[in-house]
Coordinates of C-alpha atoms and ligand atoms in Angstrom, one line a residue:
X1439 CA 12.3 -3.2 -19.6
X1440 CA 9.0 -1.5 -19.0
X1441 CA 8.1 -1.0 -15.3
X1442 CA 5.4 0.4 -12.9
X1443 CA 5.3 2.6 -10.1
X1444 CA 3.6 1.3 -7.4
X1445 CA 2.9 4.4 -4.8
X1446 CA 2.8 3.7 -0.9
X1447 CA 1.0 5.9 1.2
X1448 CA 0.1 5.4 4.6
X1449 CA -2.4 8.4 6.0
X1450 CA -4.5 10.8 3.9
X1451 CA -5.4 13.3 6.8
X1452 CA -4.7 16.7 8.0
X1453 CA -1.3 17.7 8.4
X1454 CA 0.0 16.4 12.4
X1455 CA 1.6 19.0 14.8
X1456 CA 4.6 20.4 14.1
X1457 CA 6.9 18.2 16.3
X1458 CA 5.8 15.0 15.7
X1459 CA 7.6 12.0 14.2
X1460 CA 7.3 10.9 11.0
X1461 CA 4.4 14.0 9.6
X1462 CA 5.9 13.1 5.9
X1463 CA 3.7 9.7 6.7
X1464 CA 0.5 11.6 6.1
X1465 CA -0.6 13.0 2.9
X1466 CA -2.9 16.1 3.2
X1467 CA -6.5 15.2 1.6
X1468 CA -5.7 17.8 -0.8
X1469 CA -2.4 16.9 -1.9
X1470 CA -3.9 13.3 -2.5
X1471 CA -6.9 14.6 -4.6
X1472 CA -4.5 16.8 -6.6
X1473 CA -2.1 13.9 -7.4
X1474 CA -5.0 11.5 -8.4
X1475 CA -6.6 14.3 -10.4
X1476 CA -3.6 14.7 -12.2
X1477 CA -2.6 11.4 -13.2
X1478 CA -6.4 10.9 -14.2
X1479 CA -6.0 14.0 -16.0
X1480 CA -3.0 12.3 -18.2
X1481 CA -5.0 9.4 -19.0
X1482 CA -3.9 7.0 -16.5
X1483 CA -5.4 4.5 -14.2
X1484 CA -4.8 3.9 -10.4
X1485 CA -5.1 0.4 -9.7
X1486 CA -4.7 -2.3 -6.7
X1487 CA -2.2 -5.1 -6.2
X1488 CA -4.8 -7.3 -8.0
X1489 CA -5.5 -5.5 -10.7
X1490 CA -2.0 -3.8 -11.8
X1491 CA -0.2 -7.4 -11.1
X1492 CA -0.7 -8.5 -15.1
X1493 CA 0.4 -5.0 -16.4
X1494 CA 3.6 -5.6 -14.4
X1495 CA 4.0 -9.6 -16.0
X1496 CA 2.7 -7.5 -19.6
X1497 CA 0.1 -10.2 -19.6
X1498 CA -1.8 -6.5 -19.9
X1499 CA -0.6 -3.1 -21.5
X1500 CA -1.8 0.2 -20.5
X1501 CA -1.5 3.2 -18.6
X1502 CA -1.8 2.1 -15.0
X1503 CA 0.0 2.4 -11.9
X1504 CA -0.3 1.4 -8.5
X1505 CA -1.9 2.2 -5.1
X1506 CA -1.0 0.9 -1.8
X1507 CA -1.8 2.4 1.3
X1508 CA 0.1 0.8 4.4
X1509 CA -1.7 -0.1 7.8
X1510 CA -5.4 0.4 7.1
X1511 CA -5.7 4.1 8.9
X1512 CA -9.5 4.9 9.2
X1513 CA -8.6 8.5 7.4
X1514 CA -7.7 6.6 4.3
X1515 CA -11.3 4.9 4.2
X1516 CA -13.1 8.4 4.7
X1517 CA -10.7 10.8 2.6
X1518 CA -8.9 8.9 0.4
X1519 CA -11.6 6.5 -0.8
X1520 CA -14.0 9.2 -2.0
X1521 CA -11.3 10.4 -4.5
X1522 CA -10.7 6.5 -6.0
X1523 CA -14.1 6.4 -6.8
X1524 CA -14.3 9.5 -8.5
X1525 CA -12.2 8.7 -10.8
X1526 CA -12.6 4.6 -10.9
X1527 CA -9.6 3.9 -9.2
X1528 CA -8.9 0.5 -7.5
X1529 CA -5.8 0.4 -4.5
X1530 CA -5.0 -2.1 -2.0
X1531 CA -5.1 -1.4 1.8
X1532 CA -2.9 -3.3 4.2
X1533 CA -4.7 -3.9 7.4
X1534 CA -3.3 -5.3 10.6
X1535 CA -5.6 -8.3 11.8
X1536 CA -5.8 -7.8 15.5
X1537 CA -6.4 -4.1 15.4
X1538 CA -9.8 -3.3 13.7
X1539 CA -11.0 -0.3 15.6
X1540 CA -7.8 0.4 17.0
X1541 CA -5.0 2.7 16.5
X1542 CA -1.1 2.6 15.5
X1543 CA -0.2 1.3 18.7
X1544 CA 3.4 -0.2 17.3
X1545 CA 3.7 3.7 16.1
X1546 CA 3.7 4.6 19.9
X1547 CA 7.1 4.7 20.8
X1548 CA 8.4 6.3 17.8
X1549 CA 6.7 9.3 18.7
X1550 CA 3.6 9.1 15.7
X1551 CA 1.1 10.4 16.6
X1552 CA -2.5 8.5 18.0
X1553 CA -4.5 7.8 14.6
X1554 CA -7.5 5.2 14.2
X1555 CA -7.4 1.8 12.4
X1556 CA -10.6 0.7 10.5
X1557 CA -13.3 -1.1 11.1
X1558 CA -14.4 -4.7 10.4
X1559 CA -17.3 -2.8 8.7
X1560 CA -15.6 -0.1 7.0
X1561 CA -13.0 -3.0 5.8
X1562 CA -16.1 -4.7 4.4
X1563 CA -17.2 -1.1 2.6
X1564 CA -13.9 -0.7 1.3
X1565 CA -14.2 -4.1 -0.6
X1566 CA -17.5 -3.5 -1.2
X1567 CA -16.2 -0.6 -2.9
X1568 CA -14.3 -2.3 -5.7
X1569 CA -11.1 -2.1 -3.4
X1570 CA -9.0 -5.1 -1.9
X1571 CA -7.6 -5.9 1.0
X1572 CA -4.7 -7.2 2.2
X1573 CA -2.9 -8.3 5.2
X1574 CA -0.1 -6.8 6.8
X1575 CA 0.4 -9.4 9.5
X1576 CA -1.7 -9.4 12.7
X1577 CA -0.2 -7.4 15.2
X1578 CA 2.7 -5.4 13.1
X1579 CA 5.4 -7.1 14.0
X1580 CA 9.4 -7.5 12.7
X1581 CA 9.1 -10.4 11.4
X1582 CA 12.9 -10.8 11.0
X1583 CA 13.0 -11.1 14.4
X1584 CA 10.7 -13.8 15.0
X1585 CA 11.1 -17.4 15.1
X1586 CA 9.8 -19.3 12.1
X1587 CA 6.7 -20.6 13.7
X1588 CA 5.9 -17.4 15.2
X1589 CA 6.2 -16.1 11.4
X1590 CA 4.2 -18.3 10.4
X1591 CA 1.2 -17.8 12.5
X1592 CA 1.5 -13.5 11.9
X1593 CA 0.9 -14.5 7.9
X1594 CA -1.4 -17.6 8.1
X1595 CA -3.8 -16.5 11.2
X1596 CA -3.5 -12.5 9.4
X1597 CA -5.0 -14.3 6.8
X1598 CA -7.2 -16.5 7.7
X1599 CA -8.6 -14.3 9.7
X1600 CA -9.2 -11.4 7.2
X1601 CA -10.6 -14.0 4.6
X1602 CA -13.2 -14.8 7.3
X1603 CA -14.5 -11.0 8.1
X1604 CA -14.1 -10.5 4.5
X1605 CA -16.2 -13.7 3.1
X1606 CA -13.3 -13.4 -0.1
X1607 CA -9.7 -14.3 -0.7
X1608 CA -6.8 -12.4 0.6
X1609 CA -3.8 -12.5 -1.9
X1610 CA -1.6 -9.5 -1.0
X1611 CA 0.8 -9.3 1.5
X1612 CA 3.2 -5.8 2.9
X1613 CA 6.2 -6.6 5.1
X1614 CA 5.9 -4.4 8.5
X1615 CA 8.9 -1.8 8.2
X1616 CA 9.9 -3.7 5.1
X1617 CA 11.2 -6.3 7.0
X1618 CA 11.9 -9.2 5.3
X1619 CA 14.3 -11.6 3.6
X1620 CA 14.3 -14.9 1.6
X1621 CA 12.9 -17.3 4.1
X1622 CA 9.7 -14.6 4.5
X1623 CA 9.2 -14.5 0.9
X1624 CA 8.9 -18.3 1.1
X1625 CA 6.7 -18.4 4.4
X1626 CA 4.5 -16.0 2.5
X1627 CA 4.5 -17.5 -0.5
X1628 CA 3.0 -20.8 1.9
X1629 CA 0.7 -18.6 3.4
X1630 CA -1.4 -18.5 0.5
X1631 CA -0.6 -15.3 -0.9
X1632 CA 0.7 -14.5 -4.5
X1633 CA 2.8 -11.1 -4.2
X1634 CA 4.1 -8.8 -1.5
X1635 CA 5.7 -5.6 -1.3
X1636 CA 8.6 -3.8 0.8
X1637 CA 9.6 -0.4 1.3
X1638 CA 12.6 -0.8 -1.4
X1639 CA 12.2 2.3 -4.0
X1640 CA 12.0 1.4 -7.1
X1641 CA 9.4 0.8 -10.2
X1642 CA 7.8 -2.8 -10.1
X1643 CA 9.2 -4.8 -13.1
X1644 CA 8.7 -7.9 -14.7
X1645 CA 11.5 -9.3 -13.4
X1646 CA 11.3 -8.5 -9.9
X1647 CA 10.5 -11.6 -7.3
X1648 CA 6.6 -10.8 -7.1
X1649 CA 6.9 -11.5 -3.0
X1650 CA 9.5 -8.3 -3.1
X1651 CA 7.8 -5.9 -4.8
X1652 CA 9.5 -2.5 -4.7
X1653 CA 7.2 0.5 -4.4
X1654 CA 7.4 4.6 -4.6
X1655 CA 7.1 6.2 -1.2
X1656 CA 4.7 9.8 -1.5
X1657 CA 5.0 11.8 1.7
X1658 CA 3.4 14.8 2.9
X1659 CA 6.0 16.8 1.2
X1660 CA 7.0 15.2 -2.1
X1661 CA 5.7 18.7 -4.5
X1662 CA 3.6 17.8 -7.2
X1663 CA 5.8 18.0 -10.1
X1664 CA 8.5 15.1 -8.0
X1665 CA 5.1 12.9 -7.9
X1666 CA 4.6 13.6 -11.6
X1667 CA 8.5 12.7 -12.5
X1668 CA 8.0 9.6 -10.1
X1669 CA 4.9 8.5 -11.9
X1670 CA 5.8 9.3 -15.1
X1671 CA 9.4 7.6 -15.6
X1672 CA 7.8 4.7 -17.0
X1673 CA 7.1 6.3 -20.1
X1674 CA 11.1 6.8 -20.5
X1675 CA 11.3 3.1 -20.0
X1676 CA 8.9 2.3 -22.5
X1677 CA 10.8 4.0 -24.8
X1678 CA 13.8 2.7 -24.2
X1679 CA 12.0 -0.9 -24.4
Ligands
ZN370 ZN1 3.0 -0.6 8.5

């Protein structure tokens, strides 16, 4: 059974001080270029939900793999975005609806450190861009631990409201903390989106349920040659196909 890495990131900034929770959540701009260098390098493409959604159902076949970056952090549009184009890379940013211009205020009591949110203008440059956007509800909440309705309204008014500053469709969809379970995937599925991903590891196959996508996590310390053997696997599985 062939299958894809899709790689998670959330940050691509410089490294946060030494006691702060959760530094493995942001990539050094370096590291990032190194990895995407590398992988163009081999001969493969980085590409967003959108686009590596029909190598997954091998409706296409190529040398692709994912790129999701979690949250919409303002240091992923100004250092990360730069290296995508470079090498004609597409990924898919998961913004939070109510927080353009904000920061990672449901971080706060975990200890992570203050970081900006993007823009309703840098979101628009970032699509302009050849990127996509999706929505990773409107205030990053548990969803688990909300009541249906209230559900509901974090994936239908997330996206509703990102289609409007957007002027295009919104289609993909990140559970907060990987929160989710089978009545989610159904709300989402209502919401009007057609896939969604969760923090379980794994490589994205055919056969996965396309609203519980699993994904690769790369943090700040994973060494090059772990990203490579993360990447990579897929080849072994298409062997083995
Ligand atoms: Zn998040």
């Amino acid at each position: 059974m062939p299958s894809i890495p899709i790689l998670m990131y959330h940050q691509v900034g410089p490294t946060p001080p030494r006691h702060s929770s959760y530094r493995g959540l942001t990539i050094h701009p370096k590291s990032f270029a190194r990895q995407m260098w590398v992988m163009h390098q081999l001969g493969y493409r980085g590409l967003s939900m959108r686009d590596v959604l029909p190598y997954v159902r091998r409706e296409k076949v190529g040398k692709v793999f994912g790129i999701t970056f979690d949250d919409g952090f303002r240091n992923v549009f100004q250092n990360a975005l730069p290296v995508l184009l470079k090498y004609n890379f597409t990924s898919t940013n998961y913004l939070v609806a109510n927080l353009f211009s904000q920061t990672n205020s449901w971080d706060k009591d975990r200890g992570v450190p203050r970081a900006e949110l993007m823009s309703i203008t840098e979101m628009r440059a970032w699509a302009q861009a050849g990127q996509e956007i999706g929505s990773h509800t409107l205030d990053h909440v548990h969803l688990p631990e909300l009541s249906l309705a209230e559900a509901r309204e974090q994936l239908v008014g997330s996206r509703q409201k990102l289609v409007e500053a957007l002027g295009a469709d919104v289609t993909a969809f990140c559970y907060p903390y990987g929160d989710f379970n089978v009545a989610l995937q159904r709300l989402t599925q209502e919401a009007g989106y057609t896939n969604a991903t969760t923090t379980k590891r794994g490589l994205a196959k055919m056969t996965d349920d396309v609203f519980a996508i699993p994904r690769v996590g790369i943090w700040r310390s994973t060494p090059l040659l772990r990203f490579l053997y993360q990447c990579l696997s897929q080849h072994e599985n298409l062997r083995r196909a």
